[in-house]
Amino acid sequence: MQDTVSADRVTHSDLANAVRVLAMDAVEQAKSGHPGLPMGAADVATVLFTKFLKYDATDPTWPDRDRFILSAGHGSMLLYSLLHLTGVKGVTIDELKNFRKLDSKTPGHPENFMTPGVETTTGPLGQGIATAVGFALAERMLNAEYGDDLVDHHTYVLASDGDLMEGISHEAIALAGHLKLNRMIVLWDDNGISIDGPLTLSDSVDQVKRFQACGWNAVRIDGHDPKAIQRAIARAQKSDKPTLIACKTTIGYGAPKKAGTSKAHGEPLGAEELAGAKTALGWSHTPFEIPDNIRDAWAKAGKKGRRLRKAWADRLKALPADKRAEFERRATGVRPQGLADAIAKLKDRLVAEPQNVATRKASEIALEVITEAVPELVLGSADLTPSNNTKTKNLNAISPGNYAGRYIHYGIREHGMAAAMNGIALHGGYVPAGATFLVFTDYARPAMRIAALAGIPAIYVMTHDSIGLGEDGPTHQPVEHLAALRSMPKMRVFRPADAIETAEAWQLALERTDGPSTLALTRQNLPQVRRDGGIANLSATGAYELSPANGKARATIFASGSEVEIALAAQKLLDEQSFAVRVVSVPSLDLFLAQPEKVRARIIGDAPIKVAVEAAVRFGWDSVIGPDGIFVGMHGFGASAPYKDLYKHFGITPEAVAEKVLRTHNL
Ligand SMILES: Cc1ncc(C[n+]2csc(CCOP(=O)(O)OP(=O)(O)O)c2C)c(N)n1
């Protein structure tokens, strides 16, 4: 009987089978889930967790732990079983029994904000492996700052066929290979099966060759042979490149009929098959029962890193107090004291010397100050650095093997960039800000959505934010993107009107620690409309009265970004006709809509006519102007022409605004 065996005689198979049966039982109880991957990958995961992974289950957020990322999030029960067996607090057997139930710590796919020990939310295939690149990069960058004593760990990924088929995987592995992120080790669950059936239905890529071509080591092993797994990981740890270990496995390992077929992928095994699997695995215990000796052996594995963690904590303690405090501040994501003051000073300077510049340039001006005040801010661009204005003079770019820098040339990889940014932020120690054109948020959006869902404070610097970019034409002119981003829960979208609002937007984005922010910035120059500096951040309510009416307001014009200038000019035109109008600047429509009703009512005011001006689609503005409000903006895609001609062509002009207001008034 296995449960009479003493802890030190527990075998690898006992340990791996414990993972398998917990996954099988939990999926069976939930009546849904994916047993195949945990059953197939249990050997690989068991070797990793018991022999290599540097972690201490009693402190799953220890900064120098190895990271384990289950990229194939559908196999979540693999991770929950491991967290439970190693003794992560909160991941109890009852949580496993409540797999996929409301409010459990065991949701269908892993969520880092739900479950201790889960490093990142995964589920959309490809995201995990791409996020892991950010983890591995942040580790090297922090290592370059703080040295081996404080930062010296690996990033392990368990990826499935689907992860490697997704396009994002290519952006991710190309970047990791180029940067020589040798602390990144991908264990590929090479089972040749996906949902529709054998992979041969749709794929014939030689993944080993693909990874090698991207600058990786890549080897093939038997993923059920613990010795082979151990040898491969040990070798990978010594490599100067990232490593792919293609682990040949059988999906649903142990299941008599379903093993090796897509039937094991995503549904409970069923009573008969489950019983057959347990028999085949030599497992004779009741559901969710783990014999004490196996439980003890797993618990021992969970404590394996305790000594290392304590030694690390001692080294941290031995640091000079200021260095230690700074490391702890950054590791815990607390923003530096000086940020608000630095922004206030910058605003005062802008009041003294107004800057009529594009907001992308205003962003660069702000970054000159912010990068000094916020040493953890890491900038980058997907090959549009000179257009995005993200590289300030004081930033050095990292390069392969040299990670002492705060600028990342992500290459033309918007999706990979956004996912890597998630990893950089989740790793800790850094706030990532990455840039491209606003229209290409479509390419980055799946990772931006993960950031929003998982509460990751990444910052997207999205320039060329409207038809105002001009000649590049409609492929490059976003029209629906502001609305699309504003509709994403927990995403904050800023579209500042001038240099001062841009500084305020940066401050609000950086002060936010529970979710991502997008800064939509112009290509074209704008006048500085604000003349007030100081500590108060007027953009913090999302909207504010920028220019009061000359008398009792008969209309309010709401505008964002480059159209604030148009709103002010329209106000002047109407004023000349003794028609009093106020202008409300709306640097963040979504932030404004999140304000308490009283605040919104005060800012919206009671002028009978409401107008919104934004060079984008109307979607979302009705919440401010109502369905009968006047909207001056885009009603379709843009066109290729100098931007001033486009504004005239699409009727987004002060004259058009004034004319519509008067026409409505005279109805
Ligand atoms: C982006 C994305 N597309 C589709 C899915 C739905 N889906 C979940 S698992 C899977 C493929 C399963 O094959 P594989 O990755 O080999 O996993 P295994 O069958 O080995 O568990 C698909 C298409 C998803 N989770 N993410």
XYZ file of C-alpha atoms and ligand atoms in Angstrom:
693
model
C 0.000 0.000 0.000
C 1.422 3.344 -1.005
C 0.188 5.222 2.045
C 2.286 3.072 4.337
C 5.483 4.054 2.585
C 7.606 6.525 4.559
C 8.057 10.057 3.231
C 11.601 9.511 2.070
C 10.536 6.537 -0.055
C 7.925 8.458 -1.972
C 8.710 8.130 -5.645
C 8.575 10.620 -8.462
C 5.497 8.808 -9.782
C 3.737 9.143 -6.433
C 4.320 12.878 -6.506
C 3.279 13.295 -10.117
C 0.231 11.084 -9.664
C -0.925 13.241 -6.758
C -0.991 16.181 -9.166
C -2.832 14.097 -11.745
C -5.543 12.796 -9.448
C -6.274 16.151 -7.878
C -6.757 17.568 -11.361
C -8.933 14.651 -12.437
C -11.048 14.804 -9.282
C -11.489 18.579 -9.375
C -12.539 18.613 -13.032
C -14.912 15.739 -12.377
C -16.472 17.542 -9.419
C -16.751 20.840 -11.301
C -18.258 18.971 -14.246
C -16.017 21.078 -16.465
C -12.353 21.839 -17.020
C -9.274 20.375 -18.645
C -7.814 17.200 -17.151
C -5.605 16.291 -20.119
C -2.852 18.836 -19.695
C -2.287 18.341 -15.950
C -2.218 14.575 -16.435
C 0.222 14.853 -19.334
C 2.481 17.541 -17.896
C 2.540 16.278 -14.296
C 5.951 14.652 -14.674
C 7.540 17.778 -16.081
C 5.966 20.012 -13.428
C 6.876 17.634 -10.623
C 10.553 17.557 -11.575
C 10.580 21.333 -11.900
C 8.886 21.986 -8.570
C 10.698 19.360 -6.535
C 14.191 19.665 -7.995
C 14.646 23.159 -9.405
C 12.104 25.824 -8.650
C 13.466 28.300 -6.104
C 10.449 29.189 -4.029
C 9.040 29.077 -0.549
C 5.363 28.240 -0.397
C 5.010 30.204 2.838
C 6.013 33.384 1.018
C 4.805 33.203 -2.562
C 5.706 36.853 -3.218
C 9.346 36.665 -2.155
C 10.997 38.947 -4.754
C 13.882 36.625 -5.629
C 11.756 33.525 -6.194
C 11.806 31.713 -9.498
C 8.683 32.454 -11.504
C 6.537 29.661 -12.882
C 4.082 30.673 -15.567
C 1.440 28.301 -16.791
C 0.998 29.724 -20.239
C -1.588 27.099 -21.110
C -4.054 28.531 -18.623
C -6.723 25.985 -19.453
C -4.575 23.482 -17.563
C -5.152 25.539 -14.411
C -5.689 22.475 -12.229
C -2.027 21.614 -12.745
C -1.068 24.879 -11.092
C -3.711 24.710 -8.349
C -2.644 21.162 -7.490
C 0.977 22.264 -7.246
C 0.148 25.304 -5.125
C -2.013 23.197 -2.855
C 0.455 20.349 -2.481
C 3.426 22.610 -1.811
C 1.411 24.363 0.889
C 0.590 27.823 -0.441
C -1.700 29.344 2.146
C -5.272 29.698 1.008
C -5.117 27.098 -1.746
C -6.831 24.497 0.409
C -8.325 21.176 -0.542
C -11.735 22.843 -0.244
C -10.692 25.397 -2.836
C -9.770 22.521 -5.129
C -13.167 20.993 -4.469
C -14.681 24.355 -5.440
C -12.787 24.486 -8.722
C -14.516 26.886 -11.148
C -17.099 27.995 -8.558
C -17.959 31.608 -7.822
C -15.497 33.313 -5.448
C -13.252 30.281 -5.210
C -9.488 30.711 -5.390
C -9.566 28.239 -8.247
C -11.173 29.991 -11.212
C -11.366 28.319 -14.625
C -8.154 29.968 -15.774
C -5.440 31.235 -13.414
C -5.884 34.813 -12.182
C -2.983 36.391 -10.339
C -5.410 38.639 -8.452
C -7.461 35.696 -7.164
C -4.958 33.070 -6.144
C -1.759 33.367 -4.114
C 1.144 31.870 -6.018
C -0.287 32.594 -9.462
C 2.174 34.924 -11.186
C 0.014 36.102 -14.054
C -3.405 35.682 -15.548
C -3.355 33.276 -18.473
C -5.959 31.653 -20.660
C -5.770 33.457 -23.976
C -3.139 31.187 -25.497
C 0.227 32.755 -26.158
C -0.135 35.449 -23.488
C 1.729 33.518 -20.814
C 4.851 32.842 -22.825
C 4.883 36.444 -24.056
C 4.346 37.813 -20.552
C 7.181 35.598 -19.355
C 9.571 37.495 -21.625
C 8.807 40.590 -19.555
C 9.411 38.680 -16.323
C 12.733 37.374 -17.610
C 13.769 40.795 -18.873
C 12.809 42.554 -15.645
C 14.869 40.007 -13.732
C 17.976 40.795 -15.773
C 17.400 44.546 -15.585
C 16.895 44.502 -11.837
C 19.930 42.266 -11.549
C 21.941 44.890 -13.416
C 20.840 47.442 -10.817
C 21.032 45.403 -7.622
C 23.397 42.533 -8.372
C 23.307 38.765 -7.870
C 22.863 39.046 -4.132
C 19.351 40.394 -4.510
C 18.186 39.404 -7.962
C 19.125 36.014 -9.335
C 16.271 33.859 -10.494
C 14.720 32.030 -13.430
C 11.457 32.302 -15.314
C 9.947 28.940 -16.217
C 7.036 28.587 -18.590
C 4.835 25.630 -19.280
C 3.470 26.141 -22.772
C 1.132 24.062 -24.903
C 0.854 23.550 -28.649
C -1.697 26.330 -28.749
C 0.693 28.746 -27.046
C 3.269 28.095 -29.711
C 0.816 28.297 -32.598
C -0.419 31.736 -31.590
C 1.294 34.540 -33.512
C 2.238 36.378 -30.348
C 4.573 33.542 -29.441
C 6.721 34.491 -32.379
C 7.081 38.100 -31.306
C 7.881 36.863 -27.818
C 10.507 34.273 -28.647
C 12.176 36.506 -31.223
C 12.567 39.238 -28.612
C 13.751 36.838 -25.903
C 16.209 35.201 -28.282
C 17.550 38.530 -29.477
C 18.007 39.825 -25.935
C 19.627 36.535 -24.874
C 17.282 36.104 -21.927
C 19.008 32.962 -20.764
C 17.037 32.845 -17.507
C 13.923 31.980 -19.488
C 13.187 28.270 -19.826
C 10.125 27.088 -21.718
C 8.840 23.596 -21.100
C 6.653 22.756 -24.064
C 3.971 20.176 -23.435
C 4.518 18.589 -26.810
C 1.499 16.290 -26.887
C 0.501 16.766 -30.502
C -3.160 17.217 -29.589
C -5.422 20.237 -29.585
C -9.196 20.632 -29.474
C -10.019 19.670 -33.038
C -7.832 16.572 -32.877
C -4.227 15.792 -33.729
C -2.084 18.831 -34.445
C -1.390 17.428 -37.897
C -4.796 18.770 -38.906
C -3.461 22.296 -38.909
C 0.237 22.501 -38.139
C 3.533 21.154 -39.328
C 5.980 23.662 -37.877
C 9.205 22.251 -36.533
C 9.148 24.197 -33.274
C 12.647 23.157 -32.283
C 14.022 24.629 -35.493
C 11.849 27.722 -35.118
C 13.168 28.423 -31.635
C 16.732 27.745 -32.749
C 16.276 30.198 -35.607
C 15.199 32.760 -33.009
C 18.394 32.368 -31.027
C 17.264 29.758 -28.512
C 18.619 26.437 -27.411
C 16.018 23.851 -28.196
C 16.031 20.182 -27.293
C 13.592 17.304 -27.443
C 13.065 14.957 -24.527
C 10.653 12.325 -23.274
C 8.382 14.360 -21.022
C 7.526 11.339 -18.900
C 11.140 10.494 -18.080
C 12.060 12.328 -14.865
C 15.784 11.859 -15.417
C 15.627 13.311 -18.913
C 13.579 16.248 -17.643
C 16.077 16.845 -14.862
C 19.060 16.722 -17.200
C 17.443 19.090 -19.678
C 16.542 21.700 -17.063
C 19.983 21.477 -15.472
C 21.576 22.089 -18.853
C 19.196 24.930 -19.645
C 20.190 26.670 -16.436
C 23.777 26.846 -17.638
C 22.956 28.215 -21.053
C 23.766 31.668 -22.365
C 20.541 31.602 -24.394
C 16.912 31.024 -23.508
C 15.921 27.374 -23.783
C 12.990 25.450 -25.189
C 12.584 21.941 -23.869
C 10.173 20.079 -26.110
C 8.731 17.517 -23.720
C 7.004 14.722 -25.605
C 3.998 13.833 -23.487
C 0.703 12.009 -23.708
C -2.331 14.157 -23.067
C -4.490 12.596 -20.360
C -1.650 10.256 -19.346
C -3.120 7.240 -17.578
C -6.654 7.477 -18.920
C -7.356 4.083 -20.541
C -9.350 5.254 -23.566
C -8.948 9.006 -23.721
C -5.165 9.317 -23.236
C -3.471 10.606 -26.355
C -6.724 11.953 -27.809
C -8.490 15.302 -27.873
C -11.199 13.749 -25.684
C -8.834 14.208 -22.750
C -8.399 17.923 -23.455
C -11.399 19.787 -22.157
C -14.042 17.726 -20.425
C -14.315 15.586 -17.311
C -13.083 12.049 -17.826
C -16.354 10.533 -16.601
C -16.677 8.019 -13.782
C -15.555 4.977 -15.690
C -12.546 6.546 -17.375
C -11.525 8.219 -14.139
C -11.642 4.934 -12.250
C -9.661 3.291 -15.046
C -7.043 6.043 -14.921
C -6.611 5.679 -11.173
C -6.198 1.948 -11.561
C -3.637 2.423 -14.308
C -1.732 4.891 -12.122
C -1.889 2.526 -9.141
C -3.917 5.029 -7.130
C -6.408 3.521 -4.692
C -7.581 6.485 -2.638
C -10.889 8.282 -2.339
C -11.454 11.478 -4.347
C -9.237 14.386 -3.206
C -7.437 12.089 -0.744
C -3.656 12.348 -0.729
C -1.832 9.864 1.497
C 0.165 11.485 4.296
C 3.547 10.358 3.057
C 2.991 11.918 -0.363
C 1.507 15.034 1.206
C 4.567 15.295 3.457
C 6.962 14.879 0.573
C 5.226 17.623 -1.386
C 5.155 19.893 1.672
C 8.886 19.330 2.009
C 9.366 20.413 -1.584
C 7.337 23.522 -0.800
C 9.809 24.470 1.918
C 12.858 23.783 -0.207
C 13.582 27.461 -0.792
C 13.115 28.639 2.782
C 16.802 28.613 3.616
C 17.590 30.508 0.426
C 14.860 33.034 1.153
C 16.174 33.624 4.652
C 19.717 34.066 3.408
C 18.389 36.512 0.834
C 16.490 38.436 3.512
C 19.707 38.680 5.526
C 21.558 40.097 2.534
C 18.786 42.626 2.008
C 18.966 43.611 5.667
C 22.710 44.105 5.405
C 22.312 46.776 2.722
C 22.669 50.451 3.596
C 19.274 51.636 4.858
C 18.514 53.909 1.901
C 19.351 51.283 -0.721
C 17.301 48.702 1.095
C 14.322 51.064 1.449
C 14.492 51.884 -2.236
C 14.577 48.190 -3.218
C 11.601 47.482 -0.967
C 9.679 50.491 -2.262
C 10.131 49.391 -5.832
C 9.504 45.725 -5.151
C 6.187 46.552 -3.511
C 5.094 49.001 -6.204
C 4.963 52.114 -4.034
C 5.480 55.262 -6.085
C 8.240 57.726 -5.134
C 7.460 60.727 -2.952
C 8.776 63.304 -5.372
C 6.405 62.709 -8.297
C 3.641 65.215 -7.457
C 6.163 67.958 -6.683
C 8.099 67.313 -9.866
C 4.904 67.601 -11.924
C 3.847 70.774 -10.094
C 7.244 72.348 -10.807
C 7.045 71.325 -14.439
C 3.595 72.887 -14.724
C 4.867 76.124 -13.185
C 7.634 76.146 -15.750
C 5.131 75.603 -18.537
C 3.054 78.494 -17.236
C 6.147 80.713 -17.291
C 7.200 79.507 -20.731
C 4.164 78.137 -22.572
C 4.872 75.404 -25.099
C 2.795 75.219 -28.256
C 3.833 71.690 -29.101
C 2.293 68.367 -30.049
C 1.256 66.422 -26.982
C 3.721 63.696 -27.973
C 6.410 66.376 -27.602
C 4.787 67.593 -24.383
C 5.029 64.001 -23.186
C 8.744 64.008 -23.912
C 9.098 67.265 -21.958
C 7.231 65.658 -19.062
C 9.356 62.522 -19.308
C 12.572 64.528 -18.974
C 11.344 65.329 -15.471
C 9.468 62.127 -14.673
C 12.275 59.734 -15.566
C 14.397 61.484 -12.946
C 11.643 61.422 -10.323
C 10.542 57.834 -11.022
C 13.621 55.640 -11.416
C 11.498 52.526 -11.931
C 9.864 53.887 -15.084
C 11.055 51.851 -18.074
C 10.175 53.208 -21.491
C 10.158 51.664 -24.906
C 8.597 51.646 -28.318
C 7.631 49.140 -30.994
C 10.048 50.702 -33.470
C 8.532 54.179 -33.461
C 10.864 55.840 -30.997
C 11.403 59.060 -32.997
C 7.636 59.395 -33.568
C 6.512 58.441 -30.079
C 9.059 60.739 -28.386
C 9.601 58.207 -25.621
C 13.374 58.157 -25.421
C 14.579 61.042 -23.339
C 18.247 61.970 -23.349
C 18.918 60.447 -19.936
C 17.734 56.942 -20.916
C 20.060 54.232 -22.174
C 18.720 51.349 -24.204
C 19.297 47.813 -23.018
C 20.910 45.421 -25.492
C 21.621 41.684 -25.701
C 23.611 40.772 -22.627
C 23.618 44.346 -21.306
C 20.563 45.068 -19.233
C 21.717 48.228 -17.503
C 19.285 50.632 -19.093
C 15.744 51.908 -19.010
C 14.805 51.913 -22.666
C 13.580 48.910 -24.632
C 13.565 48.701 -28.397
C 10.751 46.166 -28.635
C 10.970 45.932 -32.418
C 7.866 45.890 -34.584
C 6.022 43.742 -32.090
C 3.081 45.616 -30.570
C 1.425 42.520 -29.157
C 4.672 41.142 -27.799
C 5.520 44.532 -26.332
C 2.229 44.867 -24.476
C 2.511 41.328 -23.099
C 6.143 41.839 -22.076
C 5.063 45.031 -20.319
C 2.615 42.973 -18.264
C 5.465 40.713 -17.224
C 7.777 43.611 -16.408
C 5.103 45.142 -14.172
C 4.131 41.852 -12.526
C 7.724 40.901 -11.877
C 8.030 43.969 -9.701
C 10.630 46.682 -9.551
C 9.499 48.504 -12.686
C 6.674 50.473 -14.215
C 6.624 49.819 -17.960
C 5.534 52.413 -20.502
C 5.489 51.280 -24.123
C 4.633 53.148 -27.262
C 3.255 52.869 -30.768
C 0.573 54.618 -32.835
C -2.896 54.678 -31.268
C -4.349 52.812 -34.236
C -2.077 49.854 -33.451
C -3.587 49.334 -30.036
C -5.599 46.828 -32.064
C -2.394 44.801 -32.321
C -1.662 45.155 -28.618
C -5.184 44.912 -27.316
C -5.309 41.292 -26.059
C -2.414 41.994 -23.713
C -3.860 45.375 -22.759
C -7.038 43.558 -21.806
C -5.068 41.229 -19.543
C -3.510 44.309 -17.933
C -6.961 45.752 -17.293
C -8.399 42.494 -16.009
C -5.433 41.695 -13.809
C -5.004 45.269 -12.537
C -1.540 45.783 -14.005
C -0.299 49.395 -13.973
C 1.193 49.458 -17.467
C 1.215 52.725 -19.404
C 0.622 52.889 -23.157
C 1.991 55.938 -24.922
C -0.130 56.053 -28.052
C 0.710 58.861 -30.403
C -0.802 59.920 -33.749
C -4.173 59.860 -32.103
C -6.566 61.046 -34.847
C -6.959 62.355 -38.390
C -4.602 65.009 -37.053
C -1.762 62.744 -38.151
C -2.660 63.740 -41.705
C -1.073 62.301 -44.802
C -0.571 58.695 -43.661
C -4.299 58.333 -44.159
C -7.095 56.139 -42.834
C -5.063 52.996 -42.141
C -3.158 55.035 -39.597
C -5.935 57.321 -38.367
C -7.727 55.913 -35.348
C -11.432 56.726 -35.212
C -12.964 53.995 -33.056
C -9.964 53.332 -30.817
C -10.712 55.850 -28.098
C -14.216 54.438 -27.718
C -12.903 50.883 -27.824
C -10.328 51.539 -25.135
C -12.748 53.529 -22.988
C -15.157 50.606 -23.111
C -12.579 48.298 -21.534
C -13.252 47.950 -17.807
C -10.428 49.317 -15.658
C -8.567 50.839 -18.597
C -7.963 54.565 -18.110
C -7.724 56.636 -21.285
C -6.200 60.116 -21.281
C -6.322 62.458 -24.252
C -4.659 65.630 -23.025
C -5.258 68.992 -24.720
C -1.884 70.613 -24.135
C 1.448 70.414 -22.391
C -0.008 70.960 -18.917
C -2.734 68.351 -19.277
C -0.101 65.967 -20.652
C 1.965 66.389 -17.496
C -1.176 65.818 -15.429
C -2.053 62.708 -17.414
C 1.403 61.270 -16.802
C 1.034 61.964 -13.091
C -2.358 60.238 -12.915
C -1.143 57.269 -14.950
C 1.898 56.833 -12.730
C 0.007 57.254 -9.476
C -2.379 54.531 -10.557
C -1.238 51.187 -9.167
C -4.329 49.090 -9.825
C -4.693 49.181 -13.576
C -3.384 50.367 -16.931
C -3.540 53.781 -18.567
C -3.423 54.860 -22.176
C -2.117 58.275 -23.167
C -3.484 59.309 -26.578
C -1.186 61.987 -27.938
C -1.117 64.152 -31.026
C 1.319 64.321 -33.873
C 0.355 67.940 -34.651
C 1.238 71.009 -32.610
C -1.343 72.442 -30.239
C -1.499 75.739 -28.402
C -1.048 75.611 -24.657
C -4.549 76.311 -23.395
C -3.803 76.100 -19.686
C -2.196 78.954 -17.852
C -2.336 77.586 -14.306
C 0.340 75.531 -12.625
C 0.700 74.287 -9.078
C -0.032 71.094 -7.251
C -3.751 70.784 -8.084
C -4.318 68.281 -10.893
C -7.397 69.477 -12.750
C -7.426 66.365 -14.934
C -8.031 64.186 -11.863
C -11.814 64.431 -12.258
C -11.506 63.534 -15.939
C -13.125 66.827 -16.989
C -13.224 70.401 -15.729
C -14.414 73.811 -16.819
C -11.546 75.248 -18.796
C -13.171 78.436 -19.981
C -16.265 79.838 -18.251
C -19.063 81.500 -20.151
C -19.200 85.226 -20.516
C -22.565 85.463 -18.737
C -25.142 82.729 -18.245
C -24.093 79.790 -20.382
C -26.523 78.838 -23.130
C -24.332 75.982 -24.315
C -21.486 73.847 -23.033
C -18.862 72.560 -25.410
C -17.065 69.431 -24.233
C -13.880 68.519 -26.044
C -10.796 66.403 -25.641
C -7.210 66.662 -26.851
C -6.634 68.543 -30.074
C -10.283 69.552 -30.321
C -10.145 71.686 -27.171
C -8.486 74.360 -29.290
C -11.455 74.165 -31.689
C -13.935 74.367 -28.816
C -12.254 77.522 -27.501
C -12.281 79.116 -30.944
C -15.973 78.240 -31.314
C -16.630 79.811 -27.925
C -15.009 83.007 -29.168
C -17.063 83.030 -32.369
C -20.263 82.581 -30.408
C -19.224 85.156 -27.857
C -18.829 87.658 -30.670
C -22.496 87.045 -31.404
C -23.339 87.561 -27.711
C -24.034 83.884 -27.271
C -22.469 82.794 -23.995
C -20.832 79.404 -24.035
C -18.592 77.542 -21.592
C -15.894 75.047 -22.539
C -15.217 71.896 -20.583
C -11.981 70.081 -21.283
C -12.323 66.300 -20.997
C -8.851 64.789 -20.762
C -10.336 61.467 -19.628
C -13.951 60.708 -20.501
C -13.907 57.379 -18.662
C -12.418 58.912 -15.520
C -15.060 61.641 -15.695
C -17.876 59.128 -16.038
C -16.528 57.322 -12.970
C -16.945 60.437 -10.788
C -19.768 60.668 -8.238
C -23.026 61.985 -9.687
C -22.663 65.352 -7.908
C -19.251 65.996 -9.415
C -20.478 65.048 -12.872
C -23.567 67.248 -12.545
C -21.481 70.235 -11.470
C -19.084 69.878 -14.382
C -21.766 69.114 -16.975
C -23.739 72.158 -15.782
C -27.222 73.163 -16.838
C -26.726 74.977 -20.126
C -29.524 73.773 -22.427
C -27.289 72.933 -25.396
C -24.546 70.356 -25.079
C -21.897 69.793 -27.709
C -19.053 67.299 -27.836
C -16.104 67.802 -30.153
C -13.694 64.953 -30.710
C -12.038 63.803 -33.931
C -13.252 60.262 -33.385
C -16.596 58.425 -33.394
C -19.454 59.561 -31.163
C -19.711 56.286 -29.229
C -19.562 57.036 -25.495
C -20.233 60.772 -25.667
C -23.988 60.400 -25.258
C -23.354 59.795 -21.554
C -22.345 63.466 -21.362
C -24.357 65.235 -24.069
C -27.365 62.905 -24.210
C -28.811 61.367 -27.375
C -29.962 64.781 -28.591
C -26.662 66.521 -27.964
C -24.601 67.871 -30.833
C -21.602 65.802 -31.816
C -18.878 67.219 -34.020
C -16.424 64.514 -34.915
C -15.905 61.553 -37.201
C -18.664 59.454 -38.705
C -16.493 57.032 -40.637
C -12.878 56.451 -41.549
C -10.476 59.290 -42.270
C -8.555 60.126 -45.436
C -5.079 60.951 -46.636
C -4.333 64.684 -46.768
C -2.628 67.439 -44.787
C -4.394 67.519 -41.449
C -5.800 71.023 -41.703
C -7.544 70.039 -44.930
C -8.931 66.941 -43.187
C -10.415 68.925 -40.312
C -12.175 71.147 -42.871
C -13.218 68.182 -44.993
C -14.796 66.381 -42.041
C -16.359 69.560 -40.677
C -14.490 69.608 -37.375
C -13.977 73.368 -37.218
C -14.906 76.239 -34.904
C -17.271 77.569 -37.565
C -19.079 74.234 -37.834
C -19.441 74.007 -34.056
C -20.741 77.576 -33.790
C -23.114 77.089 -36.680
C -24.576 73.893 -35.178
C -25.032 75.519 -31.787
C -26.892 78.493 -33.266
C -28.996 76.265 -35.512
C -30.035 74.159 -32.512
C -30.769 77.300 -30.491
C -32.984 78.665 -33.244
C -34.981 75.456 -33.684
C -6.263 32.868 -27.962
C -7.016 31.621 -27.667
N -7.689 31.014 -28.664
C -8.426 29.905 -28.412
C -8.507 29.392 -27.159
C -9.389 28.186 -26.854
N -8.524 27.019 -26.585
C -8.269 26.607 -25.353
S -7.163 25.351 -25.305
C -7.033 25.347 -26.984
C -6.077 24.454 -27.717
C -5.756 23.240 -27.026
O -4.618 22.643 -27.537
P -3.245 22.689 -26.771
O -2.790 24.076 -26.665
O -2.361 21.729 -27.449
O -3.594 22.187 -25.318
P -3.847 20.685 -24.871
O -4.907 20.145 -25.769
O -2.576 19.989 -25.001
O -4.332 20.804 -23.468
C -7.865 26.297 -27.553
C -8.002 26.540 -29.003
C -7.780 30.060 -26.137
N -7.803 29.649 -24.866
N -7.037 31.146 -26.433
